[in-house]
PDB file of C-alpha atoms in Angstrom:
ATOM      1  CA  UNK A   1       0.000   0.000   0.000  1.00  0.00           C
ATOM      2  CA  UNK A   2       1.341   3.556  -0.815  1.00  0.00           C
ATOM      3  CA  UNK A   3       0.394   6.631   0.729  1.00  0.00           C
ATOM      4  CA  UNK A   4       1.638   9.955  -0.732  1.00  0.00           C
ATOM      5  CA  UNK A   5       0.484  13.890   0.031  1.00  0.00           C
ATOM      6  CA  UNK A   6       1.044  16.126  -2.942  1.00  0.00           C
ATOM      7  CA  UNK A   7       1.431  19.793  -2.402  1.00  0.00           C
ATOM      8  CA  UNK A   8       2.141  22.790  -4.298  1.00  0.00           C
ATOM      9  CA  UNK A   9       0.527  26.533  -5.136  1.00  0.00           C
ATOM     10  CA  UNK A  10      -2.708  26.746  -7.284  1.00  0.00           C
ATOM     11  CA  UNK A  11      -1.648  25.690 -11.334  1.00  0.00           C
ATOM     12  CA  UNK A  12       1.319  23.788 -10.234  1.00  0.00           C
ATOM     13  CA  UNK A  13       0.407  20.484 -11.745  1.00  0.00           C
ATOM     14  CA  UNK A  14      -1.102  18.607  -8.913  1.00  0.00           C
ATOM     15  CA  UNK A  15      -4.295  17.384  -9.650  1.00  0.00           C
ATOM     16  CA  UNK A  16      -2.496  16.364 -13.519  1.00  0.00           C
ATOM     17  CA  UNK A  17       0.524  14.490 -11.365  1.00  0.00           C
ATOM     18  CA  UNK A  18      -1.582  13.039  -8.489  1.00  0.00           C
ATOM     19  CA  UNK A  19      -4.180  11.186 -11.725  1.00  0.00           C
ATOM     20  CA  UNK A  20      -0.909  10.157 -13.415  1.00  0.00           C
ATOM     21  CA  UNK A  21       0.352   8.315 -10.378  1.00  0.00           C
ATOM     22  CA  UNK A  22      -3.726   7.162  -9.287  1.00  0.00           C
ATOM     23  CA  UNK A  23      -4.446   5.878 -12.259  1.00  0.00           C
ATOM     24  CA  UNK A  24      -1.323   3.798 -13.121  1.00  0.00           C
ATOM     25  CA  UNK A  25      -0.636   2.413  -9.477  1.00  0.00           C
ATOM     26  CA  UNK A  26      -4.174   1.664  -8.474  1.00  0.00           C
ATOM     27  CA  UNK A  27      -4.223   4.653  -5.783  1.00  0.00           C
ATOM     28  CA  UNK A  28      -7.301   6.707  -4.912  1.00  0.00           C
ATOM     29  CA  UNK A  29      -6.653  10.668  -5.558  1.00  0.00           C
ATOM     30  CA  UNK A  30      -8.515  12.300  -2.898  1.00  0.00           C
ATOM     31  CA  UNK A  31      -8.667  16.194  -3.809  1.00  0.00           C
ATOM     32  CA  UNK A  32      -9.671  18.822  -0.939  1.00  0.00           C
ATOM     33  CA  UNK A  33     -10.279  21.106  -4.046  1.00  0.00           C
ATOM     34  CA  UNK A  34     -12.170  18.244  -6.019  1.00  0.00           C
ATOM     35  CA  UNK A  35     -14.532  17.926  -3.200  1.00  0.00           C
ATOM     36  CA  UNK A  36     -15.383  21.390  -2.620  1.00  0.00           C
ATOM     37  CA  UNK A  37     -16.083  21.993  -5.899  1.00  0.00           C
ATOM     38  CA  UNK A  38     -18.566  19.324  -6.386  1.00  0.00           C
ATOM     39  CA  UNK A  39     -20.516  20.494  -3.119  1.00  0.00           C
ATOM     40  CA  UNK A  40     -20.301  24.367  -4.954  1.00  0.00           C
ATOM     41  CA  UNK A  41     -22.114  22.615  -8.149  1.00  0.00           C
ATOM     42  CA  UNK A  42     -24.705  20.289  -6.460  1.00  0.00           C
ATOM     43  CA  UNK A  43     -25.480  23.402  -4.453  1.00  0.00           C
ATOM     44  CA  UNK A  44     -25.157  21.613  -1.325  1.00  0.00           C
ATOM     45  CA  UNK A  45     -25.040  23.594   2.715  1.00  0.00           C
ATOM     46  CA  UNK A  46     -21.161  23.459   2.541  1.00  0.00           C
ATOM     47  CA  UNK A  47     -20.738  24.306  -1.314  1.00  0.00           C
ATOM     48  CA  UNK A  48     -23.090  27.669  -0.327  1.00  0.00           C
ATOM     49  CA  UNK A  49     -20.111  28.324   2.613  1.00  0.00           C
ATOM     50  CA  UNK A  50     -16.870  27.558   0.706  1.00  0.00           C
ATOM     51  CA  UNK A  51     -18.683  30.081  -2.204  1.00  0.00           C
ATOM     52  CA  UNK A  52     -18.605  32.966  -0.145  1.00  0.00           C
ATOM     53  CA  UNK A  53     -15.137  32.103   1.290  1.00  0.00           C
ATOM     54  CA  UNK A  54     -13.440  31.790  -2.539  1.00  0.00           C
ATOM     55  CA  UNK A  55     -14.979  34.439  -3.659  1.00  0.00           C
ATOM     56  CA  UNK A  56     -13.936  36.733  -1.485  1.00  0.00           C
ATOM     57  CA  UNK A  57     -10.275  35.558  -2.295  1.00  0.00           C
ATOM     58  CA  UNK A  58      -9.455  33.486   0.956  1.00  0.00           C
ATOM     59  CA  UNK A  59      -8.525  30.005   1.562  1.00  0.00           C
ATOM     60  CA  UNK A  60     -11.337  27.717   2.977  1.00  0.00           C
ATOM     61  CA  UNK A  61     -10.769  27.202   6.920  1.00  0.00           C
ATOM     62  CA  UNK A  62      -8.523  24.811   8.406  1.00  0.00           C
ATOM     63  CA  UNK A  63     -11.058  23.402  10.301  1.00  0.00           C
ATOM     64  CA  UNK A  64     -13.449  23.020   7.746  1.00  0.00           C
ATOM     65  CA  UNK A  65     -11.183  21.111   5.183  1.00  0.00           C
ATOM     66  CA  UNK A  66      -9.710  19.007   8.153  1.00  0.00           C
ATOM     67  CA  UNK A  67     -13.395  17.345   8.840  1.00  0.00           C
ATOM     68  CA  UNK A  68     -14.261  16.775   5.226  1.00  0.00           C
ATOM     69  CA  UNK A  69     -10.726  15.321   4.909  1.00  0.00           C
ATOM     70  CA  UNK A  70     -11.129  13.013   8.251  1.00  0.00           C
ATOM     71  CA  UNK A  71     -14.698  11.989   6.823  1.00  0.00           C
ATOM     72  CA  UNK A  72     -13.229  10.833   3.517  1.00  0.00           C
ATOM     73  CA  UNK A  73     -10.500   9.182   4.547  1.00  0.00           C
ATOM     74  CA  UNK A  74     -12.708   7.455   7.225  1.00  0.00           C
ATOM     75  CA  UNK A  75     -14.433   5.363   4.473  1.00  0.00           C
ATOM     76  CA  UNK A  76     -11.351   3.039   3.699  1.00  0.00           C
ATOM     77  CA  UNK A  77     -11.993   2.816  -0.072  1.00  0.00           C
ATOM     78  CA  UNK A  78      -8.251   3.218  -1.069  1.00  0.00           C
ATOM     79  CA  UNK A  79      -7.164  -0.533  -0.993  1.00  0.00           C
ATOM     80  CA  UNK A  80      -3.835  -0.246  -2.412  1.00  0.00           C
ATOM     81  CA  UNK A  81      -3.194   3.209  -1.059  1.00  0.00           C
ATOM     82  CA  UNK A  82      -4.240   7.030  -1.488  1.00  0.00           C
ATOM     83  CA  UNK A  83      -2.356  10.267  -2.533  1.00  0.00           C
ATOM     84  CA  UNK A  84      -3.788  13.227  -1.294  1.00  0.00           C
ATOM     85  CA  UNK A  85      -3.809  17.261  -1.989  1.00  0.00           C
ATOM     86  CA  UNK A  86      -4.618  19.971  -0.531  1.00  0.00           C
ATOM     87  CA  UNK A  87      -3.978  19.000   3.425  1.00  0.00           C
ATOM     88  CA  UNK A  88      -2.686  19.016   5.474  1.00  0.00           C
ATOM     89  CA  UNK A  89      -2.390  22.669   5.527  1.00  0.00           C
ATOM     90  CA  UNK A  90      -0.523  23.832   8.950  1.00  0.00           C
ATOM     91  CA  UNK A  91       2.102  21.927  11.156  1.00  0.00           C
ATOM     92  CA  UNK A  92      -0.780  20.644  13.551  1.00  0.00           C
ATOM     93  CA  UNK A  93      -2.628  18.967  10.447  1.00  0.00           C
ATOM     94  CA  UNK A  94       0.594  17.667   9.584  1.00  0.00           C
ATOM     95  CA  UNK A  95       1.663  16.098  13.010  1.00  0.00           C
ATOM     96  CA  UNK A  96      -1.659  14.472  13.364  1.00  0.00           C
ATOM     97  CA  UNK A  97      -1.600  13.311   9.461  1.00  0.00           C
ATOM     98  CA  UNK A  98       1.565  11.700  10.553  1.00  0.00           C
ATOM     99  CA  UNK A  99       0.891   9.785  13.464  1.00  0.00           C
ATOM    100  CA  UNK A 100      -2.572   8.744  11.974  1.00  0.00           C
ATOM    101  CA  UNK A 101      -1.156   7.454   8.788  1.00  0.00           C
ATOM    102  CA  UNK A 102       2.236   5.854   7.744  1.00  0.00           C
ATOM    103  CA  UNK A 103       2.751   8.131   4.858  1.00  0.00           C
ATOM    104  CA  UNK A 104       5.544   7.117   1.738  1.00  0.00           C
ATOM    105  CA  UNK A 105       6.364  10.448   0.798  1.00  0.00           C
ATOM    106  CA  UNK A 106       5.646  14.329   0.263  1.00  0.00           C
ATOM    107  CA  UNK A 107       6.021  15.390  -3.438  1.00  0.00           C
ATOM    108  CA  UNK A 108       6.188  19.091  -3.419  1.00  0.00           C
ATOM    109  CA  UNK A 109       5.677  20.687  -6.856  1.00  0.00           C
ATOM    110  CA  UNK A 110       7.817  23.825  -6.994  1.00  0.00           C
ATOM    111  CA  UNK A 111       6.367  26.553  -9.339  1.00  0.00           C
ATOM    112  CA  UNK A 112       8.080  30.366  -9.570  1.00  0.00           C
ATOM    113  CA  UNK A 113       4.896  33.058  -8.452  1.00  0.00           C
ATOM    114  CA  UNK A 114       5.264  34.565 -12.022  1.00  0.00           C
ATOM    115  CA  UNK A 115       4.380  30.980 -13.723  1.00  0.00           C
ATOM    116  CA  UNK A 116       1.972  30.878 -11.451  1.00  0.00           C
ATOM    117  CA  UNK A 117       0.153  33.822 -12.717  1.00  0.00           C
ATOM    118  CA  UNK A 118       0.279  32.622 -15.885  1.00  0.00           C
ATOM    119  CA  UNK A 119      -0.953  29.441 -15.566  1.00  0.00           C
ATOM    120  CA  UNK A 120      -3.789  30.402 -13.233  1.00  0.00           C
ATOM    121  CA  UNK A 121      -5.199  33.132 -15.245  1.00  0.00           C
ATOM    122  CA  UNK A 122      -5.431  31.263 -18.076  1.00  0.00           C
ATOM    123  CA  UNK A 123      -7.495  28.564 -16.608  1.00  0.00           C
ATOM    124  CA  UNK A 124     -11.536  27.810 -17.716  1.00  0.00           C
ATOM    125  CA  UNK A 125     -14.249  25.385 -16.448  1.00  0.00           C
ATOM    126  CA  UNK A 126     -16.679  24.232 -18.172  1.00  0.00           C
ATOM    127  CA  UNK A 127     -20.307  25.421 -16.773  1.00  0.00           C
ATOM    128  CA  UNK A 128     -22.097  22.051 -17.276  1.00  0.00           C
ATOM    129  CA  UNK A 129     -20.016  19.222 -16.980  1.00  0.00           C
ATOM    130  CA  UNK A 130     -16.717  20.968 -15.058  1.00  0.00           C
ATOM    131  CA  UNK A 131     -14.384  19.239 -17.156  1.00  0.00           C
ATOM    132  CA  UNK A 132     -11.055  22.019 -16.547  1.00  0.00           C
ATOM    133  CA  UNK A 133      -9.337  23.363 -19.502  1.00  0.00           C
ATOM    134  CA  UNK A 134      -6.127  25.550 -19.373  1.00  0.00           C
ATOM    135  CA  UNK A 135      -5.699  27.975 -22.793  1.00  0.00           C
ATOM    136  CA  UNK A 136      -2.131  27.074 -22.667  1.00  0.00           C
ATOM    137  CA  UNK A 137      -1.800  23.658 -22.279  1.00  0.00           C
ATOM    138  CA  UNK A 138      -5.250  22.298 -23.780  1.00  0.00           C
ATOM    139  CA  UNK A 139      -7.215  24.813 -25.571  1.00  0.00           C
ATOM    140  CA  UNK A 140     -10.757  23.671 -27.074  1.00  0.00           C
ATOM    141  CA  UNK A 141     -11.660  23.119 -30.006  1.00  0.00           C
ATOM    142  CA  UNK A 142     -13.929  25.745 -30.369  1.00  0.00           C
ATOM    143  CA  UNK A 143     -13.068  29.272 -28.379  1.00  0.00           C
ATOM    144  CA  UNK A 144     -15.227  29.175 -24.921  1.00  0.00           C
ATOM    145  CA  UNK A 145     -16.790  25.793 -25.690  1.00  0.00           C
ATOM    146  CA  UNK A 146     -16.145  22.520 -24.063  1.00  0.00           C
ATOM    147  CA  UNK A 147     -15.226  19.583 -26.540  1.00  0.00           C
ATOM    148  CA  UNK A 148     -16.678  16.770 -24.816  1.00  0.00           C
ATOM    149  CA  UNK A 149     -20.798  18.711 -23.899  1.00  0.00           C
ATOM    150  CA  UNK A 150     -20.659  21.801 -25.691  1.00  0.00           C
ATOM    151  CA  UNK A 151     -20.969  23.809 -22.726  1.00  0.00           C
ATOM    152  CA  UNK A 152     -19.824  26.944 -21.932  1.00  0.00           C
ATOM    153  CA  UNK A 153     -16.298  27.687 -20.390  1.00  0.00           C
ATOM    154  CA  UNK A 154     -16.036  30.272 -17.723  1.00  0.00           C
ATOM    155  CA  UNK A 155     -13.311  31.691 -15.659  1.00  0.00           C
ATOM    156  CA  UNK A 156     -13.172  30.444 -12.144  1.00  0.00           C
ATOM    157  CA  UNK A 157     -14.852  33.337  -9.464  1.00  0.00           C
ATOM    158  CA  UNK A 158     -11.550  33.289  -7.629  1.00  0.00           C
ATOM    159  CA  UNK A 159      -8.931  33.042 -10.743  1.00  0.00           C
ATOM    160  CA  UNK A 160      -8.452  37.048 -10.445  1.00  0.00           C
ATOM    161  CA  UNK A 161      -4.974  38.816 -10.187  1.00  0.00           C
ATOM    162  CA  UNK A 162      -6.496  40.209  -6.809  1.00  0.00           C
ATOM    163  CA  UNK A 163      -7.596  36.825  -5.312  1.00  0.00           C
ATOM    164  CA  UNK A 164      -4.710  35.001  -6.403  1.00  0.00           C
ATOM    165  CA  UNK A 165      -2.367  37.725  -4.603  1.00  0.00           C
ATOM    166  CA  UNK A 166      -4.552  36.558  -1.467  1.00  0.00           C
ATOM    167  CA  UNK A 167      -4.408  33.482  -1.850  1.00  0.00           C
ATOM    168  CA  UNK A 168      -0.193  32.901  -2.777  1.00  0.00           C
ATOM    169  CA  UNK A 169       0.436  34.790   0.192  1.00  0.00           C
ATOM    170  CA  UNK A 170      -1.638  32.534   2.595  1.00  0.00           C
ATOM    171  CA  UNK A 171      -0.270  29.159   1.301  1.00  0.00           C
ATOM    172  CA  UNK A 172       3.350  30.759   1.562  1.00  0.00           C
ATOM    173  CA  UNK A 173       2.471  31.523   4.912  1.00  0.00           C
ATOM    174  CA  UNK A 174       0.998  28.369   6.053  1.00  0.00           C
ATOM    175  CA  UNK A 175       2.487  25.711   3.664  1.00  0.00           C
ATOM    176  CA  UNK A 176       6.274  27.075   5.551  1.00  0.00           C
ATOM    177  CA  UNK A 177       5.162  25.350   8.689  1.00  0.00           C
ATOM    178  CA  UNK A 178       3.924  22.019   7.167  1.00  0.00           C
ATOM    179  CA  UNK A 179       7.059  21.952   4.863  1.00  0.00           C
ATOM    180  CA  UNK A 180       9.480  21.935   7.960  1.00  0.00           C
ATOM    181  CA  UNK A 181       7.488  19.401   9.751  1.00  0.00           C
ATOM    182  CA  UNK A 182       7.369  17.117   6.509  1.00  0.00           C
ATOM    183  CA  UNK A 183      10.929  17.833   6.216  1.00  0.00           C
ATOM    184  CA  UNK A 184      11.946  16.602   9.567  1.00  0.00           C
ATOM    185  CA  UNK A 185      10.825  13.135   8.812  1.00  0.00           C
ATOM    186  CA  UNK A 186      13.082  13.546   5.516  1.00  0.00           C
ATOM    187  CA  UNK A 187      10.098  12.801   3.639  1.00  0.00           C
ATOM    188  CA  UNK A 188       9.636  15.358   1.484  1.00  0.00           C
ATOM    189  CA  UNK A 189      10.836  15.471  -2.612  1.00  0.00           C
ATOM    190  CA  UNK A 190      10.988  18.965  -4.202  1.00  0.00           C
ATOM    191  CA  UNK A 191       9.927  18.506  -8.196  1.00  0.00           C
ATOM    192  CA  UNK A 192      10.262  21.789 -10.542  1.00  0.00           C
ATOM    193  CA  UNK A 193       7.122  22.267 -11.692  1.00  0.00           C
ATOM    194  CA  UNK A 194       7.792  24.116 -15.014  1.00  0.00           C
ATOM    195  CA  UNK A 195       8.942  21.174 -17.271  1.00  0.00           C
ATOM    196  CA  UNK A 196       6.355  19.292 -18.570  1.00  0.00           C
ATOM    197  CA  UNK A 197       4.064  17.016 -17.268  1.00  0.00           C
ATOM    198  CA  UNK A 198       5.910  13.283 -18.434  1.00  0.00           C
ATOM    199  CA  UNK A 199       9.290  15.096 -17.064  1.00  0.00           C
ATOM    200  CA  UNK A 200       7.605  15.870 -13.953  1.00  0.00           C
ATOM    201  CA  UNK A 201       6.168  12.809 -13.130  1.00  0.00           C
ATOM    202  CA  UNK A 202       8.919  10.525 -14.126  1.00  0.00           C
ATOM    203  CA  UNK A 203      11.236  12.818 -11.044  1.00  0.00           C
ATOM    204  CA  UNK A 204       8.794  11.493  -8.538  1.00  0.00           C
ATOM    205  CA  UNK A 205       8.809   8.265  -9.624  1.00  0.00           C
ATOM    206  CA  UNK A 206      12.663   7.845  -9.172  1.00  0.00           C
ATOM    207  CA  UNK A 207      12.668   9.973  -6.476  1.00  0.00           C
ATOM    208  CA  UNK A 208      10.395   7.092  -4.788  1.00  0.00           C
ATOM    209  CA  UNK A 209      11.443   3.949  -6.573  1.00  0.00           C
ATOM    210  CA  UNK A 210       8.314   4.046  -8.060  1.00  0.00           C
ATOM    211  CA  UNK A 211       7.424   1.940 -11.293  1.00  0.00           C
ATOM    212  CA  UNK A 212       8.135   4.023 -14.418  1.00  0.00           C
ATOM    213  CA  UNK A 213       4.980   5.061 -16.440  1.00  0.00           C
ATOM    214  CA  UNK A 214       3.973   2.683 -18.671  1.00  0.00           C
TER     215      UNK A 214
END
């Protein structure tokens, strides 16, 4: 069984790294951000609360994401392991993560703020089916139209210069602690971000003896 957390800033790769290594090895990808969204589109009590809190730029409470986190991982669906992103996010997340689970590794996806930026604003979800699209990496077909239900792509309520300023300088802030407890344990693999995907992914997977992808 492999367990792995994934962390990095907003457009740094890690929902596209965590699939890679989910779907080849059999592991369930468990996204804070995943989860959130899905309550936001099925208009549920805690989508109509983690609205208001993106929208106005900030990061969703760390008590909030630590009991929907708890809650998943309490169902025991990941038989051959889980990799995980977006918690823990401070040091007392990441003590408790630790004791509570006998984690394989930390991959930490390094991305410069300017790339960050970049990537970010150029994001676009689709308004019926949420399928993401990036206009650098995978553009549609058809300008502001989804390829796979013709629906409309949008820019994300929180994908502003503004709110990303907000939201950079909160992760720095609390992602320093969790790195240096993380980093204690000698757990923790830095990855540069701004190659491409493949390059990426095949750095964890040496880093961690991993199978190369097939």
């Amino acid at each position: 069984m492999r367990k792995f957390v994934i962390m990095g800033v907003q457009g740094s790769g890690k929902g596209t790294q965590a699939k890679m290594l989910a779907d080849d090895l059999d592991l369930v990808h468990i996204s804070v951000g995943d989860i959130f969204r899905w309550n936001v589109q099925s208009h549920t009590k805690l989508g109509a609360q983690v609205k208001r809190i993106v929208a106005s730029g900030h990061l969703v409470g760390d008590d909030l994401v630590e009991s929907v986190v708890r809650e998943r991982l309490a169902s025991h669906d990941w038989n051959y392991g889980f990799i995980i992103d977006g918690f823990p996010r401070n040091a007392r997340q990441a003590e408790f993560f630790l004791e509570s689970y006998d984690i394989d590794g930390v991959i930490y996806l390094d991305l410069p703020g300017e790339e960050v930026y970049r990537r970010v604003l150029a994001r676009r979800l689709c308004s019926r089916c949420g399928l993401d699209y990036n206009l650098i990496a995978s553009r549609p077909a058809v300008e502001d139209t989804c390829d796979v239900c013709g629906g409309q792509l949008l820019t994300r309520s929180d994908d502003n210069p503004e709110a990303l300023a907000v939201r950079l300088r909160e992760y720095h802030e609390k992602t320093r602690p969790v790195m240096e407890t993380f980093q204690r344990k000698e757990y923790v693999a830095i990855i540069d971000a701004r190659r491409p995907a493949a390059d990426v992914q095949a750095e964890i997977r040496e880093h961690f003896d991993l199978p190369k992808l097939s």
